[in-house]
Amino acid sequence: MLTSLSFIFLAGLAMAALCQLLKLPRIIGMLVTGILLGPYVLNLLDPSILSISADLRQMALIIILLKAGLSLNLADLKKVGRPAVMMSCVPASCEILGFLLLAPWLLGITRLEAAVMGAVLAAVSPAVVIPRMVQLMDSGYGTDKSIPQLIMAGASCDDIFVIVLFSTFAGMAQGGRADMMDFVNIPVSIILGIILGAAVGYVLSLFFETAYARRHTVRNSMKVIIVLGVSFLLMAAENWLKETVSVSGLLAVVSMACMIKVKSTASVAKRLADKFGKLWLAAEVILFVLVGAAVDIRYTMEAGLAAILVILGALVFRSAGVAVCLLGTPLSRRERVFCMIAYLPKATVQAAIGSVPLAMGLPCGQIVLSVAVLAILVTAPLGALGIDLTYKRLLQKNGSLPS
């Protein structure tokens, strides 16, 4: 196992650095590393690593959601208003609709399996988008109309919305049928997840404050361990309560992180977010390399052309959803086109949940994973390069006209 871990970290980081030199997302290098090291190519990874990969992926997902919750600026969301709220759900819903219409026709899967596939692929990638939006804010592009803030806020919430839908559709696919109560449970799961997470976050904040008031200061590193442990319990609570009531564990994790940020000083929240960001540096290597290792490249190549057509067709639906969200805003046509480009890349969520249907034993598991990996390989560089090459042409800088 130690040899396998050394391959994962050293080869994964080396390939990520190479992709970074080529101006491509680092994620691509990690995925390619996993494909090469995995059982379908060089077969260099120990089976014991692959057997626990599902748990490792879930831990990585929890870490990135905690970081997102601690970094999410609710004031920005409120400032941007209606478009940001719509951007968090409308484009993803339109993309899922695209998969529902195209995937059964081109890939030969059922509507319910297409819904699972759509939920896996409908999330935009914060790992690709958010660093670039921060760079735009620092350089002053699009800030007059809060375009980077709009995209950051929408992208952060978009992932949460899609993950909740994925949990619902995957559960329905396991049962083999679509029950009306499953759709009723979606808002119930969202609301209860938010309430549970906010309550737990409030209690944790009181605990940290009380300890500080009594001169028993809890170090930030210890806070990270406590928050992680509580997050694992929230995820477990989803399974404990599923026979009684539907609760979204992932949404509870994000809600808890948001409450901790609200109740903490800005400096404490930033330090916690930074520490989870450091944890993510190791978690993302394991996550993306293991996702690549789970891909049967022969199966992916067979699905290739049809899968790419489905991905591109669904992106058209997604772009139409972005256009709908921006109706009635003061954004120019160029700025709206930029928002569509910025909402294209996929990576983080697809890597985290792309192999879950396969682990659940769903018949569509292999095709969902193959399409998820293809979507990352196609859209991550497309979106990243699209943002980098067009922002100076499409956005205004501090009130000046775009070049």
Coordinates of N, CA and C in Angstrom, one line a residue, residues 76-91 145-147 149-155 157-158 321-331 336 339 343:
D76 N -22.0 38.5 -0.5 CA -21.9 38.6 -2.0 C -23.2 38.0 -2.6
L77 N -23.6 36.9 -2.1 CA -24.8 36.3 -2.6 C -26.0 37.2 -2.5
K78 N -26.1 37.9 -1.3 CA -27.2 38.8 -1.1 C -27.1 40.0 -2.0
K79 N -25.8 40.5 -2.2 CA -25.6 41.7 -3.0 C -26.0 41.4 -4.5
V80 N -25.6 40.3 -5.0 CA -25.9 40.0 -6.4 C -27.4 39.7 -6.6
G81 N -28.0 39.0 -5.6 CA -29.4 38.8 -5.5 C -29.9 37.7 -6.4
R82 N -31.1 38.0 -7.1 CA -31.8 37.0 -7.9 C -31.0 36.2 -8.9
P83 N -30.1 36.9 -9.7 CA -29.3 36.1 -10.7 C -28.5 35.0 -10.0
A84 N -27.9 35.4 -8.8 CA -27.0 34.4 -8.2 C -27.8 33.2 -7.7
V85 N -29.0 33.5 -7.1 CA -29.8 32.4 -6.7 C -30.2 31.5 -7.8
M86 N -30.6 32.1 -9.0 CA -31.0 31.4 -10.1 C -29.8 30.6 -10.7
M87 N -28.6 31.2 -10.7 CA -27.4 30.5 -11.3 C -27.1 29.3 -10.4
S88 N -27.5 29.2 -9.2 CA -27.2 28.0 -8.4 C -28.1 26.8 -8.7
C89 N -29.1 27.0 -9.5 CA -30.0 25.8 -9.8 C -30.5 25.7 -11.2
V90 N -30.8 26.9 -11.9 CA -31.4 26.8 -13.2 C -30.5 26.2 -14.3
P91 N -29.2 26.6 -14.4 CA -28.3 26.0 -15.4 C -28.1 24.5 -15.2
K145 N -19.8 45.3 -12.3 CA -21.2 44.7 -12.3 C -21.2 43.4 -11.4
S146 N -20.1 43.2 -10.6 CA -20.1 42.0 -9.7 C -20.2 40.7 -10.4
I147 N -19.6 40.6 -11.6 CA -19.6 39.4 -12.4 C -18.9 38.3 -11.8
Q149 N -18.2 37.9 -8.6 CA -18.9 37.5 -7.4 C -20.2 36.7 -7.7
L150 N -20.8 37.1 -8.8 CA -22.0 36.3 -9.3 C -21.7 34.9 -9.6
I151 N -20.6 34.7 -10.4 CA -20.2 33.4 -10.8 C -19.7 32.5 -9.6
M152 N -18.9 33.2 -8.7 CA -18.5 32.4 -7.5 C -19.6 32.0 -6.6
A153 N -20.5 32.9 -6.4 CA -21.6 32.5 -5.5 C -22.5 31.4 -6.1
G154 N -22.8 31.6 -7.4 CA -23.6 30.6 -8.1 C -23.0 29.3 -8.2
A155 N -21.7 29.3 -8.5 CA -20.9 28.0 -8.6 C -20.9 27.2 -7.3
C157 N -23.0 27.3 -4.8 CA -24.3 26.7 -4.4 C -24.8 25.7 -5.5
D158 N -24.3 25.9 -6.7 CA -24.7 24.9 -7.8 C -24.3 23.5 -7.4
G321 N -29.7 27.9 -19.9 CA -30.1 28.2 -18.5 C -29.4 29.4 -18.0
V322 N -28.1 29.5 -18.3 CA -27.3 30.7 -17.8 C -28.0 32.0 -18.5
A323 N -28.3 31.9 -19.7 CA -28.9 33.1 -20.4 C -30.2 33.5 -19.8
V324 N -31.0 32.5 -19.4 CA -32.3 32.7 -18.7 C -32.0 33.4 -17.3
C325 N -31.0 33.0 -16.6 CA -30.7 33.6 -15.3 C -30.3 35.1 -15.4
L326 N -29.7 35.4 -16.5 CA -29.2 36.8 -16.7 C -30.2 37.7 -17.4
L327 N -31.4 37.2 -17.7 CA -32.4 38.1 -18.2 C -32.8 39.2 -17.2
G328 N -32.9 40.5 -17.7 CA -33.3 41.5 -16.8 C -32.1 42.1 -16.0
T329 N -30.9 41.7 -16.3 CA -29.7 42.2 -15.6 C -29.0 43.3 -16.5
P330 N -28.2 44.1 -16.0 CA -27.5 45.2 -16.8 C -26.3 44.6 -17.6
L331 N -26.1 43.3 -17.6 CA -25.0 42.8 -18.3 C -25.1 42.9 -19.8
R336 N -22.5 38.4 -20.9 CA -23.4 37.2 -20.7 C -22.7 36.0 -21.4
C339 N -20.1 34.7 -19.0 CA -20.7 33.9 -17.9 C -21.0 32.5 -18.4
Y343 N -19.2 29.0 -16.9 CA -20.0 27.9 -16.3 C -19.9 26.6 -17.0

